[in-house]
Amino acid sequence: MKLFSILRNRKFRLRTFAVMMSIALTIILTNTSASSQTPTTRDPWLWPFSVTSIWNMPIGSGARYIPANIQKAGWFGVDREYFYKLKASDPSRLVYSPGSWTKRCSGTNSMNISLRVPDSLIVPDATLNPYSTPNNASAFLQPDGKTLVQLEPLARCEKGGPIYGWRYFPDLSLYGEGIGGAHFGSGLSSIGGSIRKGELTNDQPIRHAIKLLFWGKKYYYYSSSRPGYRWPADRADSVASTSYQGTNYAFVQGTLLAIPPSVTESSLQLQTPGGKKLFRVLQNYGGYVVDDAGWDAHYMAVEQGVTEEFKAKYGYDFENWTGAFYDDVMKLYKALNIVDNNSPTTIGGGGSTRRAPLAPALPPSP
């Protein structure tokens, strides 16, 4: 009887253990499935623009890929962008055009608009030593909850003082297509396609196209028949005719780049969580060329604060010239191809299917 009791207890414990493991596995699988499910709603401020916007449309099965021949760069960095939701209770401050690219807070020409911003808001001017002239593309959501005012390069040097930046016109709706904006090298959006805070550190995929910058002297093409840009861009840099010296006719401002479906995380031997997340967004949505890096660097456009939270999460810098994450990112850039049939009627290359589900519909506009 004693032996039988021992065996029975052992069987009970084993059965209990198996049940508990099954429950735990079910919870894990459920949570994993839930974390990857497509949302049914979205916050227009955090995930803006229409379902059919270039920023929200996944790559299509009809995409025609051609080589981009992007090489390793000496530096990987970010093009920081600044986004603000304005409150009617904040003071109204005038906006002026920058005095110059290097002395932005010296401008005196009005941009014919005032913005309600807190007096504490400061965005530093450019500096010559060390040399730093960031684009500082920016977007201000007006208190009406839908109107976007876009400026570049944003600067505000004094608390309570005026704001500086060239204004993109016309203002756009957060609920519209969202193509145009204050990336004045291309005329593309300041806020559409930006990697937002939380997107590199949470457990969700990035569900929109991103924005990329390369060295125009090395990569961007210019000729009379293709003057440095293509749809959806509506312009190139003012010095494009002399500064763009690339030889690939398809590689210009507005070009959509993506990683072909034949390439995998395994084939690239990616090592880092950040590298793998960027791989997925570049394969499923791609990235648009929006400005000139100006030197031997590859940039991605991110919301101010992204690099700080990235380092806090992973323990290493997003911007770098060495290390495992830098190596991963360089592999991604080298794997990029041009989606040469991206057009107003075939966004992302068109086709019968998409590499990711479409964005959920926006709530009604205010």
XYZ file of N, CA and C in Angstrom, residues 29-150:
366
model
N 1.889 31.877 -25.329
C 1.480 31.939 -26.727
C 0.393 32.978 -26.938
N -0.527 33.085 -25.973
C -1.599 34.073 -26.083
C -1.036 35.479 -26.059
N -0.103 35.720 -25.129
C 0.494 37.052 -25.034
C 1.301 37.382 -26.276
N 2.028 36.377 -26.795
C 2.815 36.600 -28.003
C 1.913 36.935 -29.171
N 0.808 36.170 -29.289
C -0.134 36.419 -30.371
C -0.758 37.791 -30.238
N -1.125 38.161 -28.995
C -1.769 39.452 -28.777
C -0.840 40.595 -29.115
N 0.463 40.416 -28.782
C 1.405 41.505 -29.012
C 1.644 41.747 -30.491
N 1.393 40.718 -31.336
C 1.655 40.869 -32.761
C 0.382 41.117 -33.566
N -0.772 41.127 -32.901
C -2.021 41.356 -33.610
C -2.088 42.796 -34.103
N -2.719 42.982 -35.254
C -2.878 44.317 -35.805
C -3.899 45.097 -34.992
N -3.568 46.299 -34.558
C -4.533 47.102 -33.797
C -5.767 47.418 -34.637
N -6.874 47.626 -33.971
C -8.113 47.992 -34.662
C -8.396 49.481 -34.561
N -7.636 50.189 -33.736
C -7.758 51.642 -33.614
C -6.356 52.237 -33.550
N -6.263 53.554 -33.716
C -4.965 54.211 -33.567
C -5.146 55.666 -33.155
N -4.122 56.179 -32.511
C -4.074 57.575 -32.092
C -3.513 58.385 -33.259
N -4.270 59.320 -33.819
C -3.781 60.068 -34.985
C -2.473 60.815 -34.726
N -2.238 61.226 -33.494
C -1.005 61.950 -33.194
C 0.206 61.023 -33.241
N 0.052 59.814 -32.758
C 1.163 58.869 -32.721
C 1.290 58.054 -34.005
N 0.185 57.911 -34.724
C 0.175 57.124 -35.964
C -0.686 57.893 -36.961
N -0.136 58.958 -37.540
C -0.960 59.897 -38.310
C -1.237 59.475 -39.749
N -2.163 60.209 -40.340
C -2.484 60.208 -41.764
C -3.353 59.020 -42.185
N -3.868 59.150 -43.382
C -4.880 58.224 -43.882
C -4.322 56.820 -44.084
N -5.234 55.878 -44.241
C -4.850 54.489 -44.505
C -4.031 54.397 -45.785
N -4.358 55.221 -46.778
C -3.690 55.162 -48.082
C -2.479 56.085 -48.191
N -2.095 56.717 -47.090
C -0.916 57.584 -47.103
C 0.333 56.789 -47.478
N 1.276 57.452 -48.127
C 2.543 56.785 -48.455
C 3.239 56.265 -47.211
N 3.013 56.930 -46.086
C 3.699 56.529 -44.853
C 3.086 55.273 -44.250
N 1.838 54.978 -44.564
C 1.146 53.842 -43.953
C 0.974 52.644 -44.870
N 1.296 52.794 -46.139
C 1.042 51.714 -47.091
C 2.201 50.713 -47.108
N 1.936 49.437 -46.801
C 2.997 48.425 -46.863
C 3.454 48.177 -48.304
N 4.614 47.563 -48.434
C 5.125 47.159 -49.744
C 4.167 46.131 -50.354
N 3.924 46.267 -51.660
C 2.991 45.379 -52.336
C 3.673 44.233 -53.059
N 2.869 43.228 -53.398
C 3.393 42.049 -54.098
C 3.863 42.382 -55.510
N 3.436 43.540 -56.032
C 3.865 43.940 -57.370
C 5.124 44.786 -57.391
N 5.764 44.955 -56.245
C 6.959 45.804 -56.180
C 8.048 45.298 -57.121
N 8.617 46.222 -57.884
C 9.721 45.888 -58.781
C 11.014 46.433 -58.176
N 11.868 45.528 -57.754
C 13.096 45.898 -57.058
C 14.259 46.014 -58.042
N 15.039 47.080 -57.895
C 16.279 47.205 -58.658
C 17.395 47.570 -57.683
N 18.637 47.225 -57.999
C 19.732 47.454 -57.048
C 19.911 48.935 -56.708
N 20.199 49.201 -55.440
C 20.533 50.555 -55.001
C 22.037 50.724 -54.831
N 22.736 49.608 -54.590
C 24.199 49.604 -54.452
C 24.674 50.541 -53.343
N 23.991 50.472 -52.211
C 24.384 51.279 -51.053
C 25.527 50.581 -50.332
N 26.531 51.349 -49.986
C 27.712 50.810 -49.335
C 27.752 51.210 -47.857
N 28.629 50.586 -47.134
C 28.841 50.910 -45.728
C 29.269 52.365 -45.590
N 28.707 53.061 -44.609
C 29.064 54.458 -44.346
C 29.945 54.546 -43.108
N 30.679 55.633 -43.008
C 31.561 55.823 -41.862
C 30.825 56.126 -40.574
N 29.550 56.514 -40.682
C 28.778 56.874 -39.492
C 27.316 56.536 -39.717
N 26.668 56.034 -38.674
C 25.216 55.873 -38.684
C 24.645 56.774 -37.606
N 23.712 57.621 -37.997
C 23.155 58.562 -37.038
C 21.690 58.835 -37.288
N 21.196 59.880 -36.638
C 19.780 60.215 -36.741
C 19.601 61.656 -37.181
N 18.494 61.893 -37.817
C 18.014 63.233 -38.134
C 16.872 63.488 -37.152
N 17.147 64.269 -36.106
C 16.157 64.470 -35.041
C 15.043 65.402 -35.489
N 13.826 65.018 -35.111
C 12.650 65.802 -35.456
C 11.877 66.133 -34.183
N 11.159 67.254 -34.215
C 10.522 67.787 -33.011
C 9.025 67.940 -33.245
N 8.243 67.334 -32.356
C 6.794 67.334 -32.517
C 6.126 67.852 -31.243
N 5.130 68.721 -31.426
C 4.475 69.347 -30.280
C 2.966 69.414 -30.497
N 2.228 69.031 -29.455
C 0.776 69.235 -29.425
C 0.526 70.531 -28.665
N -0.008 71.516 -29.348
C -0.154 72.842 -28.756
C -1.454 72.952 -27.958
N -1.381 73.770 -26.904
C -2.533 74.013 -26.040
C -2.981 75.464 -26.191
N -4.284 75.658 -26.209
C -4.824 77.012 -26.345
C -4.442 77.892 -25.162
N -4.091 77.274 -24.044
C -3.749 78.036 -22.839
C -2.313 78.549 -22.840
N -1.472 78.060 -23.763
C -0.083 78.524 -23.816
C 0.009 79.862 -24.550
N 1.054 80.655 -24.249
C 1.179 81.973 -24.885
C 1.473 81.875 -26.376
N 0.986 82.847 -27.124
C 1.197 82.899 -28.567
C 2.510 83.610 -28.870
N 3.376 82.968 -29.655
C 4.686 83.534 -29.984
C 4.875 83.574 -31.498
N 5.481 84.655 -31.971
C 5.692 84.846 -33.400
C 6.724 83.865 -33.950
N 6.558 83.533 -35.232
C 7.510 82.673 -35.937
C 8.219 83.502 -36.998
N 9.560 83.426 -37.007
C 10.380 84.137 -37.987
C 11.206 83.134 -38.789
N 11.561 83.516 -40.003
C 12.481 82.688 -40.777
C 13.863 82.754 -40.140
N 14.672 81.706 -40.284
C 16.024 81.738 -39.722
C 16.854 82.860 -40.346
N 17.747 83.440 -39.535
C 18.645 84.452 -40.083
C 19.572 83.856 -41.121
N 20.067 82.657 -40.854
C 20.893 81.902 -41.793
C 20.906 80.458 -41.324
N 21.542 79.591 -42.096
C 21.599 78.181 -41.725
C 22.401 77.970 -40.444
N 23.381 78.838 -40.198
C 24.236 78.685 -39.020
C 23.899 79.654 -37.891
N 23.092 80.689 -38.169
C 22.655 81.636 -37.134
C 21.140 81.777 -37.241
N 20.472 80.787 -36.743
C 19.037 80.657 -36.969
C 18.217 81.644 -36.153
N 18.661 81.932 -34.960
C 17.885 82.793 -34.066
C 18.139 84.283 -34.297
N 18.628 84.628 -35.472
C 18.874 86.038 -35.795
C 17.923 86.558 -36.866
N 16.936 85.751 -37.244
C 16.026 86.143 -38.315
C 15.053 87.238 -37.903
N 14.606 88.019 -38.893
C 13.657 89.114 -38.634
C 12.449 89.079 -39.567
N 12.428 88.163 -40.531
C 11.312 88.095 -41.477
C 10.214 87.180 -40.943
N 9.007 87.721 -40.868
C 7.893 86.969 -40.305
C 7.459 85.836 -41.229
N 7.071 84.714 -40.622
C 6.477 83.601 -41.350
C 4.950 83.696 -41.349
N 4.437 84.843 -40.901
C 2.996 85.134 -40.917
C 2.175 84.133 -40.111
N 2.729 83.744 -38.981
C 1.996 82.849 -38.094
C 2.556 82.983 -36.684
N 1.703 82.745 -35.721
C 2.114 82.625 -34.324
C 1.736 81.231 -33.842
N 2.521 80.702 -32.928
C 2.251 79.378 -32.371
C 2.160 79.471 -30.855
N 1.239 78.716 -30.296
C 1.075 78.691 -28.842
C 1.998 77.621 -28.256
N 3.091 78.087 -27.684
C 4.087 77.166 -27.123
C 4.430 77.598 -25.706
N 4.787 76.669 -24.848
C 5.198 77.051 -23.489
C 6.482 77.871 -23.529
N 6.588 78.840 -22.634
C 7.774 79.700 -22.620
C 9.047 78.920 -22.316
N 8.919 77.752 -21.712
C 10.096 76.958 -21.350
C 10.721 76.232 -22.538
N 10.025 76.178 -23.665
C 10.518 75.419 -24.817
C 11.789 76.049 -25.392
N 12.865 75.251 -25.468
C 14.133 75.687 -26.048
C 14.601 74.642 -27.057
N 14.971 75.087 -28.246
C 15.634 74.239 -29.241
C 16.885 74.994 -29.672
N 18.074 74.502 -29.337
C 19.302 75.276 -29.543
C 19.573 75.636 -30.996
N 20.294 76.731 -31.168
C 20.738 77.182 -32.484
C 21.824 76.248 -33.007
N 22.159 76.398 -34.276
C 23.298 75.689 -34.848
C 24.589 76.208 -34.212
N 25.642 75.423 -34.310
C 26.945 75.837 -33.782
C 28.021 75.589 -34.828
N 29.086 76.385 -34.759
C 30.210 76.228 -35.678
C 31.357 75.451 -35.055
N 31.460 75.463 -33.722
C 32.538 74.749 -33.036
C 32.004 74.135 -31.739
N 31.620 72.860 -31.769
C 31.712 71.939 -32.909
C 30.666 72.274 -33.969
N 30.960 71.892 -35.204
C 30.054 72.205 -36.302
C 28.818 71.322 -36.205
N 27.671 71.955 -36.044
C 26.414 71.212 -35.917
C 25.288 72.038 -36.510
N 24.772 71.582 -37.638
C 23.671 72.275 -38.312
C 22.554 71.276 -38.618
N 21.907 70.743 -37.585
C 20.865 69.733 -37.818
C 19.673 70.309 -38.565
N 18.971 69.435 -39.274
C 17.784 69.871 -40.017
C 16.661 70.333 -39.093
N 16.503 69.654 -37.968
C 15.468 70.020 -36.992
C 14.098 70.214 -37.638
N 13.702 69.277 -38.490
C 12.342 69.322 -39.026
C 11.362 69.206 -37.864
N 10.249 69.926 -37.958
C 9.324 69.963 -36.826
C 7.884 70.031 -37.299
N 6.994 69.606 -36.409
C 5.560 69.677 -36.686
C 4.841 70.091 -35.411
N 3.938 71.045 -35.548
C 3.148 71.558 -34.429
C 1.677 71.267 -34.718
N 1.055 70.500 -33.842
C -0.376 70.232 -33.982
C -1.141 71.340 -33.275
N -1.913 72.089 -34.046
C -2.653 73.214 -33.500
C -3.710 72.749 -32.494
N -4.161 73.653 -31.627
C -5.165 73.270 -30.616
C -6.455 72.698 -31.195
N -6.706 72.903 -32.503
C -7.921 72.318 -33.091
C -7.819 70.803 -33.248
N -6.630 70.239 -33.000
C -6.461 68.794 -33.028
C -6.277 68.187 -34.400
N -6.176 69.017 -35.450
C -6.037 68.444 -36.793
C -5.043 69.184 -37.691
N -4.812 70.473 -37.452
C -3.971 71.261 -38.351
C -2.502 71.158 -37.956
N -1.662 70.787 -38.929
C -0.226 70.659 -38.709
C 0.507 71.837 -39.335
N 1.297 72.538 -38.524
C 2.221 73.557 -39.006
C 3.615 72.941 -38.968
N 4.338 73.009 -40.087
C 5.647 72.370 -40.178
C 6.731 73.415 -40.457
